[in-house]
Coordinates of C-alpha atoms and ligand atoms in Angstrom, one line a residue:
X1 CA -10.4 -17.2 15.7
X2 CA -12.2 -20.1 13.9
X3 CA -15.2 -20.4 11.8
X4 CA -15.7 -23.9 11.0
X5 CA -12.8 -24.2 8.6
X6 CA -12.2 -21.1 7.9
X7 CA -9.9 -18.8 10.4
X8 CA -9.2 -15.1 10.9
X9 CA -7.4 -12.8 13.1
X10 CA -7.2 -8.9 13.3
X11 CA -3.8 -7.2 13.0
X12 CA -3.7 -3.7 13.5
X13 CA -1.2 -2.0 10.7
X14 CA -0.8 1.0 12.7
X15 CA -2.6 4.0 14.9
X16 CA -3.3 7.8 13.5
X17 CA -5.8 10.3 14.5
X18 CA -8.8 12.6 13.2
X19 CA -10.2 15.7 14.3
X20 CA -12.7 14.4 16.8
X21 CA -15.7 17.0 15.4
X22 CA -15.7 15.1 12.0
X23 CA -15.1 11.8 13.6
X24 CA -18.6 12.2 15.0
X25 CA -20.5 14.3 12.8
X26 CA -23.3 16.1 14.4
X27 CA -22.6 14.5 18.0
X28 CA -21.4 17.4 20.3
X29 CA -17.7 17.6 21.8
X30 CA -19.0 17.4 25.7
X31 CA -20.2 13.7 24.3
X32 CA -17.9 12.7 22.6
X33 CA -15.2 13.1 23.9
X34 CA -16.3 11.3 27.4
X35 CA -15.8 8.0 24.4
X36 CA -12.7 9.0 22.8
X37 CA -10.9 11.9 24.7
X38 CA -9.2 13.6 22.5
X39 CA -5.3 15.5 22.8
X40 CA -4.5 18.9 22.4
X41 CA -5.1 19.2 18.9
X42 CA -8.3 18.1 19.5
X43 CA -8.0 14.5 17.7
X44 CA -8.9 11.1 18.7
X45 CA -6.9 8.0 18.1
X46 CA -8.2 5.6 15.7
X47 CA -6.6 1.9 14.9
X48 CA -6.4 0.7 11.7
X49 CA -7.3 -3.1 11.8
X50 CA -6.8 -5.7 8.9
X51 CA -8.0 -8.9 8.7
X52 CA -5.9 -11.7 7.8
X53 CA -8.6 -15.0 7.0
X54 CA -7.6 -18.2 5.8
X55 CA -10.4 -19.7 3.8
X56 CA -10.4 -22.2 1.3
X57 CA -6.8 -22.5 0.6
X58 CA -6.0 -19.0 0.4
X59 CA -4.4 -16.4 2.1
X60 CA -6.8 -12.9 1.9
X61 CA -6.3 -9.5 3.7
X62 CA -8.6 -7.1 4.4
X63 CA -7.4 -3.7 4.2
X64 CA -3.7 -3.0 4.3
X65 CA -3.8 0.7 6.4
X66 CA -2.0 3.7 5.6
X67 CA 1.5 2.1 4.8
X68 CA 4.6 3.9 5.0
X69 CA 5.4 6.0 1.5
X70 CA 4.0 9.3 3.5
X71 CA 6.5 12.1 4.2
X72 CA 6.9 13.8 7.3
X73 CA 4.2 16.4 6.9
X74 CA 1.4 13.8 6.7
X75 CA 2.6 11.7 9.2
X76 CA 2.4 14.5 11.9
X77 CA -1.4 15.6 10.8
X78 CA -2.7 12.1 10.9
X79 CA -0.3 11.3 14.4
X80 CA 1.0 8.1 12.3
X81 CA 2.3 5.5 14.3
X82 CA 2.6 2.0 15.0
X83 CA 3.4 -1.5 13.5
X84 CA 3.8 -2.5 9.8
X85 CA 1.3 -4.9 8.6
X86 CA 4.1 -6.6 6.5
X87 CA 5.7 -7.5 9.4
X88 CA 2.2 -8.4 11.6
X89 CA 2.0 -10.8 9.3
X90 CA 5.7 -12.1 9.7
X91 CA 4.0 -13.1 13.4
X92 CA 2.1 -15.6 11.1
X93 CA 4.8 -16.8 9.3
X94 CA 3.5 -14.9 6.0
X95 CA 5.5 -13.1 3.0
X96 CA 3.8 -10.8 1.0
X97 CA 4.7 -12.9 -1.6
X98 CA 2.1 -15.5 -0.1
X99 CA -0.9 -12.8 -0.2
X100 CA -4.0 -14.5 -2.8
X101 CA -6.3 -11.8 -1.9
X102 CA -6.3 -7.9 -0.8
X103 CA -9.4 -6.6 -0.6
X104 CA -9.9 -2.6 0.0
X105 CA -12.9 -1.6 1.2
X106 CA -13.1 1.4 -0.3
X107 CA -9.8 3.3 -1.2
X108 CA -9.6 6.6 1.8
X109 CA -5.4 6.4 2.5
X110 CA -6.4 4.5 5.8
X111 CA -7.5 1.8 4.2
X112 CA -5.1 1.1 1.0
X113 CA -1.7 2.7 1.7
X114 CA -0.1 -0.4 2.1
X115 CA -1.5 -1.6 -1.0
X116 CA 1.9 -0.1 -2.7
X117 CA 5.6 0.1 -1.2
X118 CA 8.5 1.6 -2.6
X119 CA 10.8 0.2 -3.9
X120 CA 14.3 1.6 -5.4
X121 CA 12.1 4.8 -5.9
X122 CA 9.0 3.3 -7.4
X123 CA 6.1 2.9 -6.5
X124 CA 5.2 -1.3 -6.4
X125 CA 2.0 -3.6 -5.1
X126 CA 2.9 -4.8 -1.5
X127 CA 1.7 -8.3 -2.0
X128 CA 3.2 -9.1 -5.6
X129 CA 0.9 -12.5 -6.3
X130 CA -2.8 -11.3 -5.1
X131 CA -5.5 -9.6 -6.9
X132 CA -6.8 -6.2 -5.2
X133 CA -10.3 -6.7 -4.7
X134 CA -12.7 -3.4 -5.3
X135 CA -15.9 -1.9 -5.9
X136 CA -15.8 -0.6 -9.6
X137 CA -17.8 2.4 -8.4
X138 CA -15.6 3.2 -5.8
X139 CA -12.5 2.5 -8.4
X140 CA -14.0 4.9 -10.6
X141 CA -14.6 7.3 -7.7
X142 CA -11.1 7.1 -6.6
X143 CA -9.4 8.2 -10.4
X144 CA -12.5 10.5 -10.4
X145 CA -12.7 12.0 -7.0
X146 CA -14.4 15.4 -6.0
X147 CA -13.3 18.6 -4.2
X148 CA -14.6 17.8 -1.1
X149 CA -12.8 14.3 -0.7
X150 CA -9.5 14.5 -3.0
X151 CA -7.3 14.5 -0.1
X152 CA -7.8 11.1 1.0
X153 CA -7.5 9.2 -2.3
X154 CA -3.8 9.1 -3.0
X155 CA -3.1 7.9 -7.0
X156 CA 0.1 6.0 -5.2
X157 CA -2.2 3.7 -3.4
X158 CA -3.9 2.3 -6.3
X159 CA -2.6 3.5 -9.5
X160 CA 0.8 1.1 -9.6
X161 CA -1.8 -1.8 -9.1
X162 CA -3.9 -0.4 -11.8
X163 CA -0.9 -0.7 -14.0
X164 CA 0.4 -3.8 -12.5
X165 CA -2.8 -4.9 -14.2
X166 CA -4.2 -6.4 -10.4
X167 CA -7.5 -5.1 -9.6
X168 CA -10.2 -7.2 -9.7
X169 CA -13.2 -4.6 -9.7
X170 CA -16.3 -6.6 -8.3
X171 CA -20.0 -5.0 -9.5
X172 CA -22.3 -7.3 -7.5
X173 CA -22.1 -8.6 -3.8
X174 CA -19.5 -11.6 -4.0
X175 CA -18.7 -14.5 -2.6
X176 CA -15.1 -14.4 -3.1
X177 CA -13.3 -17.9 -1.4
X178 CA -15.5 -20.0 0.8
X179 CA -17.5 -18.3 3.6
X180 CA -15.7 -15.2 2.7
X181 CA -19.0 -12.7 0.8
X182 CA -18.7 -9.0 0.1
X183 CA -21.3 -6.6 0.8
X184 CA -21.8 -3.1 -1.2
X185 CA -23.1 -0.6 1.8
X186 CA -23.3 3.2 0.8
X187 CA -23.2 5.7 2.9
X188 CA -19.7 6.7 3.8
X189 CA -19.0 6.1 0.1
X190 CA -21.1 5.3 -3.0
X191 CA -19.7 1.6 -3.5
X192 CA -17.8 0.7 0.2
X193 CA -18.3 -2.9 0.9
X194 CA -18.7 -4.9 4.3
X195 CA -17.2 -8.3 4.6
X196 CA -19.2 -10.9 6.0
X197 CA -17.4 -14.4 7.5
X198 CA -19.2 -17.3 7.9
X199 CA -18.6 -21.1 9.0
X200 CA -19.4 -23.6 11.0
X201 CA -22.5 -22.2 11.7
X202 CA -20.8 -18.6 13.3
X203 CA -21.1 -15.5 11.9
X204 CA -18.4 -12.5 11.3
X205 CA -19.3 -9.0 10.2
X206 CA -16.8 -6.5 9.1
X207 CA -18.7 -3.4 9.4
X208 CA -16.0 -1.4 7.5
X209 CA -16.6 2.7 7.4
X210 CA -20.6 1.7 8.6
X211 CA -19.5 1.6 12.1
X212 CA -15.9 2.3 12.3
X213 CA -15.8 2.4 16.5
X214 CA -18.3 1.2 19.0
X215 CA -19.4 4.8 19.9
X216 CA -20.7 5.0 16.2
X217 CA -23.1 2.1 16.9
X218 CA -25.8 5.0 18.4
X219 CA -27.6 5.9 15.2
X220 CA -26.6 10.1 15.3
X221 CA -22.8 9.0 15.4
X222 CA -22.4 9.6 11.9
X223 CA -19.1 10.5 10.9
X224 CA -18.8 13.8 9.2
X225 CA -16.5 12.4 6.3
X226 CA -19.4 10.4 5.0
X227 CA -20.8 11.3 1.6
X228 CA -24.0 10.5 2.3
X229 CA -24.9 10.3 5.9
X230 CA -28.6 9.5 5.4
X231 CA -28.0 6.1 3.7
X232 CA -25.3 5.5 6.6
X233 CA -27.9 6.0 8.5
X234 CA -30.3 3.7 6.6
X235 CA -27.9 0.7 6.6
X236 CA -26.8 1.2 10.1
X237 CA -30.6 0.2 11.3
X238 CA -30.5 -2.1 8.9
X239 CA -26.7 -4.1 9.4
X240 CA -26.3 -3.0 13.2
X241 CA -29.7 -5.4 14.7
X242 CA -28.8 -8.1 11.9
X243 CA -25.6 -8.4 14.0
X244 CA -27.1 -8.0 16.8
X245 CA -30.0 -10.3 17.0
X246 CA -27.9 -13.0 14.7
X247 CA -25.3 -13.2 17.5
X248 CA -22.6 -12.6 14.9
X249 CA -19.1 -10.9 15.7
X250 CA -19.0 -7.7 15.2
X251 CA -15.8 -6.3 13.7
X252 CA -14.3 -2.3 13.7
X253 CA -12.1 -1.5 11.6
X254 CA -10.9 1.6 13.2
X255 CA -12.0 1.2 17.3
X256 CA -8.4 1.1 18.9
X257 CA -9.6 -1.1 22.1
X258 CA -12.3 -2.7 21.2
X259 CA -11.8 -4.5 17.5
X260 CA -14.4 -7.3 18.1
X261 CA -17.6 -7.5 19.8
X262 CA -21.1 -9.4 20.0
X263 CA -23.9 -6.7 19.8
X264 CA -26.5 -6.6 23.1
X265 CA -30.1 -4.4 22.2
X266 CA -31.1 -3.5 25.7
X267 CA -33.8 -1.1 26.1
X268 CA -33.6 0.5 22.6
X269 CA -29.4 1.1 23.0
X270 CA -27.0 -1.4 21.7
X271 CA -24.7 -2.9 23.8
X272 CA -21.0 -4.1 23.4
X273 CA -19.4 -7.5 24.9
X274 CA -15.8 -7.6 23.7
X275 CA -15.0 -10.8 21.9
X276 CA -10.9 -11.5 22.3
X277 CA -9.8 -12.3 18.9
X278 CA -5.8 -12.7 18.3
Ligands
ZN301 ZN1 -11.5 4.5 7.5

């Protein structure tokens, strides 16, 4: 997919699946689950799409999934399953090695496992020549974390780049190569950030953890991981008709059949048309 000069496609690095009930908050099962049916644990299946973009001379990736250092335990709670990124990006004739830019989202295990890899028993950054792009705040969350969301911010996923000396913690939206800007948006965290793609007049927006399938684009599907649901809330009517009305892509990072779509308001419900990106 092209944007004036700069290009981007969506890999998926891999499948798992969450309890339904917290996927959708305060939505009931009997409607949910005519969206995502779930299986006999009761959990849905959820992609995990990166973005690889090519802007500016660089090579940048956008979230890197839950990689492959779990043991056997994890990998049956979360159903993990599916392809590597390191080797989706192989399909573009990329090495890791080649990687300028990572940027994480936020750090929750489904969106920076594959930050690390091991390697002869340690713990190494995947992509050995890019900076790890973050929100300080959500940095500091993650070496900080609290009771309720400890499990999902796993000191292997972003401690070796800590000492690898490779984060680049960002404070302030940022325009990071060109037509590539990063957007802070609270609500599933403090400090998660939306990329936003632009070129040749065209519009992409990675809606991150805001809207992470297209049944979350009804303003009660909240998921019931987010910290603070309200502002989700807040910035969903504020992000979702910007899309919308701007005719921009919309991106999810975790909707396993639909992973890009323009946005259609018709009689106060939002509409998707699936966009095929490669
Ligand atoms: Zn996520």
């Amino acid at each position: 997919m092209k944007l004036g000069a700069l290009e981007f496609h969506v890999l998926v690095s891999g499948y798992f699946s969450l309890d339904g009930g917290a996927m959708f908050g305060v939505i009931p099962k009997t409607m949910w689950e005519k969206k995502a049916p779930p299986d006999s644990r009761n959990r849905i299946k959820l992609a995990m799409n990166s973005l690889l973009i090519r802007a500016g001379g660089k090579n940048i990736l956008v979230e890197t999934g839950a990689g492959d250092k779990v043991n056997e335990k994890f990998r049956d709670i979360y159903a993990l399953d599916g392809p590597r990124l390191v080797d989706e990006l192989q399909n573009y004739g990329l090495h890791p090695e080649e990687v300028d830019i990572v940027i994480n989202t936020h750090l929750h295990f489904d969106h920076c496992g594959g930050n690390t890899r091991i390697v002869k028993d340690k713990v190494v950054p995947t992509y050995p020549n890019a900076r790890y792009v973050v929100h300080k705040g959500e940095y500091e969350h993650a070496m900080n974390p609290n009771d309720r969301d400890r499990a999902t911010y796993i000191p292997d996923n972003f401690l070796p780049i800590e000492k690898a000396g490779k984060f680049s913690l960002i404070e302030d939206d940022r325009v990071i190569a060109s037509g590539v800007e990063l957007i802070r948006v609270p609500g599933h965290t403090a400090d998660m950030l939306c990329v936003k793609l632009q070129g040749g007049g065209k519009t992409a927006f990675l809606f991150a953890d805001l809207v992470p399938m297209t049944p979350h684009l009804g303003p009660a599907w909240i998921m019931g991981y987010d910290l603070y649901p309200m502002t989700t809330l807040e910035n969903k009517k504020k992000w979702i008709p910007e899309v919308a009305r701007g005719e921009w892509i919309a991106l999810f990072s975790h909707d396993p059949d639909i992973p890009a779509a323009y946005l259609r308001e018709r009689e106060g419900k939002v509409e998707t048309e699936p966009v095929k990106v490669d």
